[in-house]
Tab-separated table of C-alpha atoms in Angstrom:
chain	number	residue	atom	x	y	z
E	1	ALA	CA	-214.334	-106.480	-8.733
E	2	GLN	CA	-215.237	-107.644	-5.277
E	3	LYS	CA	-218.684	-107.766	-3.782
E	4	VAL	CA	-220.035	-108.828	-0.415
E	5	THR	CA	-223.716	-109.463	0.129
E	6	GLN	CA	-225.478	-109.761	3.457
E	7	ALA	CA	-229.033	-110.539	2.534
E	8	GLN	CA	-230.403	-110.135	6.042
E	9	THR	CA	-230.798	-106.489	6.969
E	10	GLU	CA	-232.143	-107.078	10.458
E	11	ILE	CA	-232.613	-110.059	12.749
E	12	SER	CA	-234.511	-109.926	16.004
E	13	VAL	CA	-234.221	-112.730	18.556
E	14	VAL	CA	-234.949	-113.366	22.184
E	15	GLU	CA	-232.036	-113.818	24.538
E	16	LYS	CA	-230.478	-117.329	24.518
E	17	GLU	CA	-231.615	-118.040	20.970
E	18	ASP	CA	-228.993	-118.792	18.336
E	19	VAL	CA	-228.436	-116.315	15.499
E	20	THR	CA	-226.860	-117.117	12.127
E	21	LEU	CA	-225.741	-114.304	9.848
E	22	ASP	CA	-225.312	-115.015	6.157
E	23	CYS	CA	-222.533	-113.645	3.980
E	24	VAL	CA	-221.938	-114.337	0.300
E	25	TYR	CA	-218.968	-112.898	-1.550
E	26	GLU	CA	-217.696	-112.510	-5.090
E	27	THR	CA	-214.075	-112.207	-6.110
E	28	ARG	CA	-211.843	-113.273	-8.970
E	29	ASP	CA	-208.819	-113.533	-6.736
E	30	THR	CA	-207.606	-116.983	-5.762
E	31	THR	CA	-206.115	-115.679	-2.543
E	32	TYR	CA	-208.297	-113.529	-0.351
E	33	TYR	CA	-209.304	-112.963	3.246
E	34	LEU	CA	-212.712	-112.771	4.825
E	35	PHE	CA	-213.575	-110.941	8.008
E	36	TRP	CA	-216.404	-110.324	10.414
E	37	TYR	CA	-216.618	-107.035	12.293
E	38	LYS	CA	-219.072	-106.001	14.985
E	39	GLN	CA	-220.335	-102.434	15.298
E	40	PRO	CA	-222.142	-101.845	18.598
E	41	PRO	CA	-224.358	-98.798	19.125
E	42	SER	CA	-221.331	-96.845	20.326
E	43	GLY	CA	-220.082	-96.919	16.735
E	44	GLU	CA	-216.641	-98.486	16.816
E	45	LEU	CA	-215.756	-101.394	14.541
E	46	VAL	CA	-214.575	-104.429	16.456
E	47	PHE	CA	-212.577	-107.114	14.648
E	48	LEU	CA	-213.998	-110.608	15.293
E	49	ILE	CA	-212.335	-113.055	12.920
E	50	ARG	CA	-210.252	-113.409	9.769
E	51	ARG	CA	-210.196	-116.423	7.447
E	52	ASN	CA	-208.010	-116.925	4.387
E	53	SER	CA	-209.194	-118.580	1.204
E	54	PHE	CA	-207.056	-121.654	1.792
E	55	ASP	CA	-208.409	-122.395	5.228
E	56	GLU	CA	-211.884	-123.855	5.144
E	57	GLN	CA	-211.627	-125.223	8.628
E	58	ASN	CA	-214.530	-123.966	10.605
E	59	GLU	CA	-213.966	-122.656	14.060
E	60	ILE	CA	-215.702	-122.148	17.317
E	61	SER	CA	-214.617	-119.456	19.720
E	62	GLY	CA	-216.739	-119.248	22.796
E	63	ARG	CA	-220.275	-118.440	21.675
E	64	TYR	CA	-219.129	-117.543	18.149
E	65	SER	CA	-218.669	-119.969	15.287
E	66	TRP	CA	-217.963	-119.575	11.587
E	67	ASN	CA	-218.818	-121.678	8.558
E	68	PHE	CA	-216.668	-121.002	5.484
E	69	GLN	CA	-217.829	-122.797	2.331
E	70	LYS	CA	-215.617	-121.907	-0.601
E	71	SER	CA	-217.754	-123.945	-3.005
E	72	THR	CA	-220.726	-121.658	-2.363
E	73	SER	CA	-218.685	-118.499	-1.643
E	74	SER	CA	-220.273	-118.191	1.762
E	75	PHE	CA	-218.849	-117.197	5.119
E	76	ASN	CA	-221.607	-117.455	7.702
E	77	PHE	CA	-221.378	-116.475	11.333
E	78	THR	CA	-223.348	-117.875	14.264
E	79	ILE	CA	-223.843	-116.532	17.744
E	80	THR	CA	-224.912	-119.271	20.132
E	81	ALA	CA	-227.065	-118.474	23.165
E	82	SER	CA	-227.332	-114.803	22.255
E	83	GLN	CA	-227.122	-112.096	24.890
E	84	VAL	CA	-228.411	-108.534	24.947
E	85	VAL	CA	-224.822	-107.281	24.604
E	86	ASP	CA	-224.652	-108.995	21.219
E	87	SER	CA	-227.034	-106.371	19.849
E	88	ALA	CA	-225.060	-104.629	17.131
E	89	VAL	CA	-224.584	-104.371	13.398
E	90	TYR	CA	-222.387	-107.130	12.041
E	91	PHE	CA	-220.374	-106.608	8.870
E	92	CYS	CA	-218.822	-109.241	6.679
E	93	ALA	CA	-215.815	-107.955	4.719
E	94	LEU	CA	-213.481	-109.140	1.959
E	95	ASN	CA	-209.824	-108.338	1.426
E	96	PRO	CA	-208.808	-109.060	-2.167
E	97	GLY	CA	-205.369	-110.326	-1.296
E	98	ALA	CA	-202.703	-109.524	-3.835
E	99	ALA	CA	-204.941	-106.905	-5.424
E	100	GLY	CA	-204.614	-104.716	-2.382
E	101	ASN	CA	-205.468	-104.580	1.254
E	102	LYS	CA	-208.615	-102.468	1.257
E	103	LEU	CA	-211.721	-104.002	2.734
E	104	THR	CA	-214.982	-104.337	0.863
E	105	PHE	CA	-217.851	-104.524	3.324
E	106	GLY	CA	-221.274	-106.050	3.028
E	107	GLY	CA	-224.284	-103.957	3.864
E	108	GLY	CA	-224.383	-105.192	7.434
E	109	THR	CA	-226.947	-107.116	9.438
E	110	ARG	CA	-228.494	-105.482	12.479
E	111	VAL	CA	-228.973	-107.954	15.294
E	112	LEU	CA	-231.389	-107.065	18.054
E	113	VAL	CA	-231.390	-109.351	21.062
E	114	LYS	CA	-234.353	-108.819	23.322
E	115	PRO	CA	-234.275	-109.801	26.988
K	1	ALA	CA	-202.791	-102.553	24.368
K	2	ALA	CA	-202.576	-99.310	22.436
K	3	GLY	CA	-205.265	-98.785	19.836
K	4	VAL	CA	-205.780	-96.502	16.881
K	5	ILE	CA	-206.433	-92.941	17.982
K	6	GLN	CA	-208.579	-90.554	16.034
K	7	SER	CA	-209.179	-86.910	16.689
K	8	PRO	CA	-211.428	-85.165	17.015
K	9	ARG	CA	-214.166	-87.641	17.916
K	10	HIS	CA	-216.909	-85.249	16.898
K	11	LEU	CA	-216.793	-82.323	14.519
K	12	ILE	CA	-219.465	-79.929	13.361
K	13	LYS	CA	-218.810	-77.784	10.303
K	14	GLU	CA	-220.842	-75.642	7.979
K	15	LYS	CA	-221.157	-76.101	4.248
K	16	ARG	CA	-218.142	-74.931	2.270
K	17	GLU	CA	-215.880	-75.054	5.317
K	18	THR	CA	-212.813	-77.259	5.626
K	19	ALA	CA	-212.073	-80.036	8.094
K	20	THR	CA	-208.983	-81.980	9.072
K	21	LEU	CA	-209.226	-85.402	10.668
K	22	LYS	CA	-206.233	-86.994	12.345
K	23	CYS	CA	-205.290	-90.622	12.839
K	24	TYR	CA	-202.544	-92.095	14.989
K	25	PRO	CA	-201.937	-95.765	14.172
K	26	ILE	CA	-201.055	-98.526	16.556
K	27	PRO	CA	-197.308	-98.367	17.353
K	28	ARG	CA	-195.187	-100.182	14.744
K	29	HIS	CA	-198.052	-100.246	12.263
K	30	ASP	CA	-196.950	-98.698	8.991
K	31	THR	CA	-200.158	-98.807	6.958
K	32	VAL	CA	-203.128	-96.516	7.437
K	33	TYR	CA	-206.551	-96.720	5.828
K	34	TRP	CA	-209.437	-94.263	5.734
K	35	TYR	CA	-213.076	-95.297	5.418
K	36	GLN	CA	-216.287	-93.282	5.249
K	37	GLN	CA	-219.536	-94.645	6.696
K	38	GLY	CA	-222.677	-92.717	5.841
K	39	PRO	CA	-225.819	-93.049	7.985
K	40	GLY	CA	-227.149	-96.578	7.727
K	41	GLN	CA	-224.439	-97.518	5.235
K	42	ASP	CA	-221.481	-99.854	5.270
K	43	PRO	CA	-217.966	-98.383	5.467
K	44	GLN	CA	-216.531	-97.364	2.108
K	45	PHE	CA	-212.806	-97.357	1.480
K	46	LEU	CA	-211.346	-93.933	0.681
K	47	ILE	CA	-207.570	-94.170	0.598
K	48	SER	CA	-204.604	-95.941	2.166
K	49	PHE	CA	-200.934	-95.249	2.805
K	50	TYR	CA	-197.982	-97.561	3.275
K	51	GLU	CA	-194.682	-96.161	4.459
K	52	LYS	CA	-195.889	-92.612	3.771
K	53	MET	CA	-196.782	-93.361	0.164
K	54	GLN	CA	-200.320	-93.687	-1.170
K	55	SER	CA	-200.901	-97.392	-1.686
K	56	ASP	CA	-204.508	-97.570	-2.849
K	57	LYS	CA	-207.338	-95.240	-3.660
K	58	GLY	CA	-211.054	-95.768	-3.525
K	59	SER	CA	-214.038	-93.514	-3.927
K	60	ILE	CA	-212.436	-90.424	-2.441
K	61	PRO	CA	-213.781	-87.095	-3.750
K	62	ASP	CA	-211.335	-84.672	-5.334
K	63	ARG	CA	-212.192	-82.244	-2.535
K	64	PHE	CA	-210.516	-84.599	-0.088
K	65	SER	CA	-206.808	-85.178	0.276
K	66	ALA	CA	-204.755	-87.183	2.707
K	67	GLN	CA	-201.196	-87.888	3.641
K	68	GLN	CA	-199.116	-89.949	6.004
K	69	PHE	CA	-196.325	-88.286	7.921
K	70	SER	CA	-192.885	-89.469	9.001
K	71	ASP	CA	-194.247	-90.581	12.391
K	72	TYR	CA	-196.875	-92.638	10.479
K	73	HIS	CA	-199.810	-90.583	11.620
K	74	SER	CA	-202.207	-89.580	8.874
K	75	GLU	CA	-204.474	-86.633	8.194
K	76	LEU	CA	-207.558	-86.461	6.006
K	77	ASN	CA	-208.239	-82.975	4.722
K	78	MET	CA	-211.717	-82.176	3.470
K	79	SER	CA	-212.535	-78.931	1.710
K	80	SER	CA	-215.714	-77.305	0.397
K	81	LEU	CA	-217.739	-79.501	2.699
K	82	GLU	CA	-221.154	-80.618	1.548
K	83	LEU	CA	-224.119	-81.907	3.521
K	84	GLY	CA	-223.491	-85.342	2.048
K	85	ASP	CA	-220.075	-85.468	3.690
K	86	SER	CA	-221.763	-85.961	7.048
K	87	ALA	CA	-220.598	-89.402	8.092
K	88	LEU	CA	-218.498	-91.440	10.451
K	89	TYR	CA	-214.900	-91.477	9.281
K	90	PHE	CA	-212.812	-94.429	10.365
K	91	CYS	CA	-209.114	-94.785	10.312
K	92	ALA	CA	-207.573	-98.240	10.504
K	93	SER	CA	-203.996	-99.404	10.742
K	94	SER	CA	-202.219	-102.650	10.012
K	95	GLY	CA	-198.753	-104.069	10.424
K	96	ARG	CA	-196.066	-104.940	7.945
K	97	GLY	CA	-197.679	-108.176	6.757
K	98	LEU	CA	-199.391	-107.864	3.392
K	99	LEU	CA	-202.650	-109.154	4.722
K	100	ASP	CA	-202.508	-108.194	8.354
K	101	GLU	CA	-205.926	-107.501	9.773
K	102	GLN	CA	-206.931	-103.891	10.060
K	103	TYR	CA	-207.639	-102.464	13.475
K	104	PHE	CA	-210.090	-99.632	13.456
K	105	GLY	CA	-210.104	-96.447	15.473
K	106	PRO	CA	-213.251	-95.217	17.211
K	107	GLY	CA	-214.124	-92.959	14.306
K	108	THR	CA	-214.710	-89.249	13.867
K	109	ARG	CA	-218.320	-88.240	13.459
K	110	LEU	CA	-218.502	-85.298	11.083
K	111	THR	CA	-221.701	-83.310	10.838
K	112	VAL	CA	-222.023	-80.714	8.102
K	113	THR	CA	-224.822	-78.204	8.594
C-alpha cells in the first residue's frame, strides 16, 4: 500500500521569506513517481512537478526547488522569496508506477503568505 | 492549450436524489480519472478508465457508477445522494504513456442538502 505524509498542516510566512514543505512517502514499488500539486483558493489543482524514482537530481525552476532523497523517502518542496499569490494548499502525491496510475495524495499543507 | 472540462461546475441536490457529472478530457488523452475531495480533505481516487474500459477502482461507493464513452468523455453517476457526498469532484486525464502526469479539471462542487 502507498502512503504520503505531509506533517505540516499549515505554514504562515511573511512575503519574501522562504517556505519548505515536507513530504514523506511509503511504497513497496521500485518504480514510482512523485508529484507536487498546488490548490489555490479557487479550488483547481495545478500540476507543479513530477519526479521518477530513478531521478534523484534536484531541480530549481524559478522560485521553486525540489529535494528528492530516496534514502529517506522524502520529496520536499521549497518556495524561495514567497509572494502573496503563493498562498494555497500544496499536495504531495505518489503514483505507484506499474501497480497503476492512480494518485495517492498527502493531507496537504496550507501556505499563507502575508504581505 | 485545451484543458480538462467538467460540467456542471456547481450542483445542488437534495438527499436521495441523483446527480450526473461530466468530464471532457484533453484532446488525444485516452485515460480519465475521478477523484473526490471532501471539505478540508485531500483528493481520494474513485475510479479510472483507459480506452473506455475501467482500469482501476478506489473507494467508490456502490451508489456511484461511471463510464467512458467512445469520444473519451466520462460521466460519474451518483444515486441516493447522502449529505456526506458533498464534495469537490475532480476529473483528470492523461495521455497514452503509462505514467503520464494527470491534468486536472476545475472540479464540480456538489452540495447535498
